[in-house]
GROMACS .gro file of C-alpha atoms in nm:
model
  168
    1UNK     CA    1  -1.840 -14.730  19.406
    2UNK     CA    2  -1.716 -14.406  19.215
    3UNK     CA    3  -1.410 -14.311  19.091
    4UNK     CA    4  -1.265 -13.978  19.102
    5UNK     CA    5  -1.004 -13.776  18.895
    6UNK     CA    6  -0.821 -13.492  19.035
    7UNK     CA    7  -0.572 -13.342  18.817
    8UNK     CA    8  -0.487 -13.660  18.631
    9UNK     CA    9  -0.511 -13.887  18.995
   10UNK     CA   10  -0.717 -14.123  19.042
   11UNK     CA   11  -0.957 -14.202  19.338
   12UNK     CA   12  -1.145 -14.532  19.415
   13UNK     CA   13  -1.486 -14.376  19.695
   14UNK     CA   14  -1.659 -14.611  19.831
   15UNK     CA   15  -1.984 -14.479  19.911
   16UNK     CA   16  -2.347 -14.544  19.889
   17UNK     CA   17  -2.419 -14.209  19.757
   18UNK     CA   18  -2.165 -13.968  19.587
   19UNK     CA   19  -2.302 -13.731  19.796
   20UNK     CA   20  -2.224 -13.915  20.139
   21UNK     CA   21  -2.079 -13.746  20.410
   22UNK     CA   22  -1.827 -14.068  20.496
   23UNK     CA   23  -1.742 -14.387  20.339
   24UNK     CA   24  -1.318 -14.456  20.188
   25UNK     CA   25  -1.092 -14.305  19.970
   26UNK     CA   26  -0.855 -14.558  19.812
   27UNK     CA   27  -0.942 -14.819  20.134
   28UNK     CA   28  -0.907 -14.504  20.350
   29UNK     CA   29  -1.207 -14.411  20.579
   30UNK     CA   30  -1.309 -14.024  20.570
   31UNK     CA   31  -1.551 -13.837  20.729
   32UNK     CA   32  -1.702 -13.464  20.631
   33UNK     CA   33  -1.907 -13.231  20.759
   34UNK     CA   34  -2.097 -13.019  20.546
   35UNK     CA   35  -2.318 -12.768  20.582
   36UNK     CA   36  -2.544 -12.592  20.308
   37UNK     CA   37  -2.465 -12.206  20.259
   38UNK     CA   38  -2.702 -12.174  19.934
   39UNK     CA   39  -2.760 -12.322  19.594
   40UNK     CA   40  -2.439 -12.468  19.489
   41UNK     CA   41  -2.193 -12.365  19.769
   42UNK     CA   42  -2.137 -12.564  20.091
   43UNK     CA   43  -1.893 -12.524  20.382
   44UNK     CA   44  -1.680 -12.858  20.433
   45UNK     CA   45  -1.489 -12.980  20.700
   46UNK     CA   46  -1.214 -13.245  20.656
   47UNK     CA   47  -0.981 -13.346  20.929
   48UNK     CA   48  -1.032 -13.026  21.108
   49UNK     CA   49  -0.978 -12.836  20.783
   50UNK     CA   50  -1.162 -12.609  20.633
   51UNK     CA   51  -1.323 -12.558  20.283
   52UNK     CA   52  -1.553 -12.340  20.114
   53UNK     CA   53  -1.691 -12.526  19.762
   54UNK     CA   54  -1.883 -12.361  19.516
   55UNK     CA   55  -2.049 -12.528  19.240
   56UNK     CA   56  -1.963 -12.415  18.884
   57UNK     CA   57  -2.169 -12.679  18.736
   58UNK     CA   58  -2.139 -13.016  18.572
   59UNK     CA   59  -2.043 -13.115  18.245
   60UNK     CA   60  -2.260 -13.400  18.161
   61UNK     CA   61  -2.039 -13.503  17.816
   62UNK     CA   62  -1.740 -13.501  17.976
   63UNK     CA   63  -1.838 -13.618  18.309
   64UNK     CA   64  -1.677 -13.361  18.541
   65UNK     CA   65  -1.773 -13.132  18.769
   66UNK     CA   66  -1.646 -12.790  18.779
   67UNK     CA   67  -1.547 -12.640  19.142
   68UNK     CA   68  -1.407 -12.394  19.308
   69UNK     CA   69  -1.243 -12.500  19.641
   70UNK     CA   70  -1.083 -12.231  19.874
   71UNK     CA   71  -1.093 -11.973  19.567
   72UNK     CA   72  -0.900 -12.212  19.370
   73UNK     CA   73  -1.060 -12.391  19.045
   74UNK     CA   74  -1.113 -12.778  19.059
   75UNK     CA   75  -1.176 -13.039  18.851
   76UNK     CA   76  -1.302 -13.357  18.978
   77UNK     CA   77  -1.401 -13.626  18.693
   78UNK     CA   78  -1.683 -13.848  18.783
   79UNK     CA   79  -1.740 -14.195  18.693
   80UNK     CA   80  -2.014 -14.453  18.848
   81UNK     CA   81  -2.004 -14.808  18.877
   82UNK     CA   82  -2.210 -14.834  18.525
   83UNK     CA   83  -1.966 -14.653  18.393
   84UNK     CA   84  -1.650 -14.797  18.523
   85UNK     CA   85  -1.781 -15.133  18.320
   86UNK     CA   86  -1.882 -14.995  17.991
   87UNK     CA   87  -1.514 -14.848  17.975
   88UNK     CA   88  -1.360 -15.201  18.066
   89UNK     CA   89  -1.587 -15.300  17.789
   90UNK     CA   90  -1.472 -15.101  17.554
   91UNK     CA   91  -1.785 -14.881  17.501
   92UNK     CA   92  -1.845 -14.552  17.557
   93UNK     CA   93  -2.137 -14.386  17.720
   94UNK     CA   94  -2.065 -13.993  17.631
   95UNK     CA   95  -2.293 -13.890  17.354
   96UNK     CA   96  -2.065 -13.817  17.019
   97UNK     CA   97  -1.744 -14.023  17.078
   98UNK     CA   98  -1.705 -14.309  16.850
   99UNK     CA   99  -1.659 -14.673  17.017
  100UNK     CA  100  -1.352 -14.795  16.854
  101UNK     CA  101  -1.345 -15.147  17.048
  102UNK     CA  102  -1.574 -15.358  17.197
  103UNK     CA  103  -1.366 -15.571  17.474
  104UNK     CA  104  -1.450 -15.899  17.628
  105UNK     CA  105  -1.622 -15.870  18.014
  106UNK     CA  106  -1.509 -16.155  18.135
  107UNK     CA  107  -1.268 -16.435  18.063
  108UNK     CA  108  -1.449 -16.703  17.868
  109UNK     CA  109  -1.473 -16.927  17.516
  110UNK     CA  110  -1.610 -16.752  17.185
  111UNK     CA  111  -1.939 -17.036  17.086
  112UNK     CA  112  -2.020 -16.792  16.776
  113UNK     CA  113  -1.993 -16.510  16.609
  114UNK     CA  114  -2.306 -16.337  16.423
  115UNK     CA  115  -2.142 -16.004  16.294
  116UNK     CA  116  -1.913 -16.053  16.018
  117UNK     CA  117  -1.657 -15.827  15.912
  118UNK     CA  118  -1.818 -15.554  15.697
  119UNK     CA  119  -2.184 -15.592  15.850
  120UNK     CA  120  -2.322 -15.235  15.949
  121UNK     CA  121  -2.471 -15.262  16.307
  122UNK     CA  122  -2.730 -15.082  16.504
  123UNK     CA  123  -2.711 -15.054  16.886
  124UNK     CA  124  -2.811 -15.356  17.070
  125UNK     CA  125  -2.762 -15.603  16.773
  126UNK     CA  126  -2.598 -15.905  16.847
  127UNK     CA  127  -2.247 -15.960  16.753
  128UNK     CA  128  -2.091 -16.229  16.939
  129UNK     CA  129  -2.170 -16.539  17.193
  130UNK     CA  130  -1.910 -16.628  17.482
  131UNK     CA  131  -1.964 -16.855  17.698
  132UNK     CA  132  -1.859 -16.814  18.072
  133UNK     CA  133  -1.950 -17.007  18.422
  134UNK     CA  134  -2.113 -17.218  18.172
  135UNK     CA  135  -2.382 -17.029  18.048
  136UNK     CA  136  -2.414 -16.871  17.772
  137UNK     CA  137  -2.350 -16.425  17.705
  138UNK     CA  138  -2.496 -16.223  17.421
  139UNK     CA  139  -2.244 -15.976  17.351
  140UNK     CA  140  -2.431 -15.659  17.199
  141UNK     CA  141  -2.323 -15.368  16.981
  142UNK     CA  142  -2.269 -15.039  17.155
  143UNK     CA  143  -2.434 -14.804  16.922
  144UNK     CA  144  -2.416 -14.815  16.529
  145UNK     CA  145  -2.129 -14.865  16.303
  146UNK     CA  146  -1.950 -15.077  16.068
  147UNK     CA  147  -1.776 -15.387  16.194
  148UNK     CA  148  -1.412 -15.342  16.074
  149UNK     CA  149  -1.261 -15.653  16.217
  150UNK     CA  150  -1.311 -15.983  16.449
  151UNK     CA  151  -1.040 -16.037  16.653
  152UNK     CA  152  -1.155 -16.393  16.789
  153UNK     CA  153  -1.286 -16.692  16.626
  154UNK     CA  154  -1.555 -16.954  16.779
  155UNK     CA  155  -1.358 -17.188  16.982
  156UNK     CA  156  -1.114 -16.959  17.119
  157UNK     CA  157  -1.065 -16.896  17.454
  158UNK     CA  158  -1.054 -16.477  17.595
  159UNK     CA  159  -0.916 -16.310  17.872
  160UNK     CA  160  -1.137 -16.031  18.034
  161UNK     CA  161  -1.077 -15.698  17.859
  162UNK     CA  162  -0.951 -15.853  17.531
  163UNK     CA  163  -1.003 -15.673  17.229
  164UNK     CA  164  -1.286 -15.907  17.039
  165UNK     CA  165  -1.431 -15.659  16.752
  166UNK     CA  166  -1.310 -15.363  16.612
  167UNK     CA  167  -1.544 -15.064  16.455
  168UNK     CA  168  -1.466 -14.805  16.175
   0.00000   0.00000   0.00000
């Protein structure tokens, strides 16, 4: 699964490959055709339309490619599955932005918390426990930082997406 932004709209493709030639769009089924011209250009065909794309590149930071369909400039945001999670999460996998939150992935109770408030981090140290479908889930830090505040307390119960530990 991908999702795709197009001028600030938002696209659920389900595809094996972001690259396939069918698959759905928002639980509709498409279909292209697409044939190779050169490096970086390709000549679609969508419901008996048209299209010429070129390739302008890909920003890897920002995670959007840069087109141009039909003459006209496009850009089409690109997120995996990977990194539709780490966003629910609350991390952030672009190089250089800071990770303000970490969220909780899943509804569940808070067994412990090893981070306190204060404690500098490093990526993949262990901050919190929560326990869910009865076993028990390391929750890791996202990169380095300083743990500015914990939201939950052992004992407590979480909702998925809940804001458990802030940074600074």
């Amino acid at each position: 699964m991908y999702q795709a932004t197009v001028n600030d709209r938002k696209f659920t493709v389900e595809t094996e490959d972001i690259s396939a030639t069918k698959g759905q769009i928002d639980g509709q089924a498409f279909g292209l055709d697409v044939l190779k011209m050169q490096a970086g250009m390709w000549h679609v065909i969508r419901d008996n339309r048209s299209y010429t794309v070129i390739s302008e590149g890909f920003d890897d930071e920002n995670r959007v490619w840069k087109l141009t369909i039909n003459g006209k400039p496009v850009q089409v945001g690109v997120k995996n599955k990977m990194e539709l999670l780490m966003e629910q999460l609350g991390l952030n996998t672009s190089a250089g932005k800071k990770v303000n939150d970490l969220k909780a992935p899943m509804p569940g109770l808070v067994l412990r918390s090893v981070a306190q408030e204060g404690d500098t981090v490093k990526k993949g140290d262990t901050l919190l426990v929560l326990e869910a479908m009865k076993m028990e889930n390391t929750i890791k830090s996202p990169g380095e930082g300083t743990v500015q505040k914990i939201m939950v307390q052992p004992g407590q119960a979480v909702e998925k997406g809940q804001v458990l530990i802030t940074f600074r």
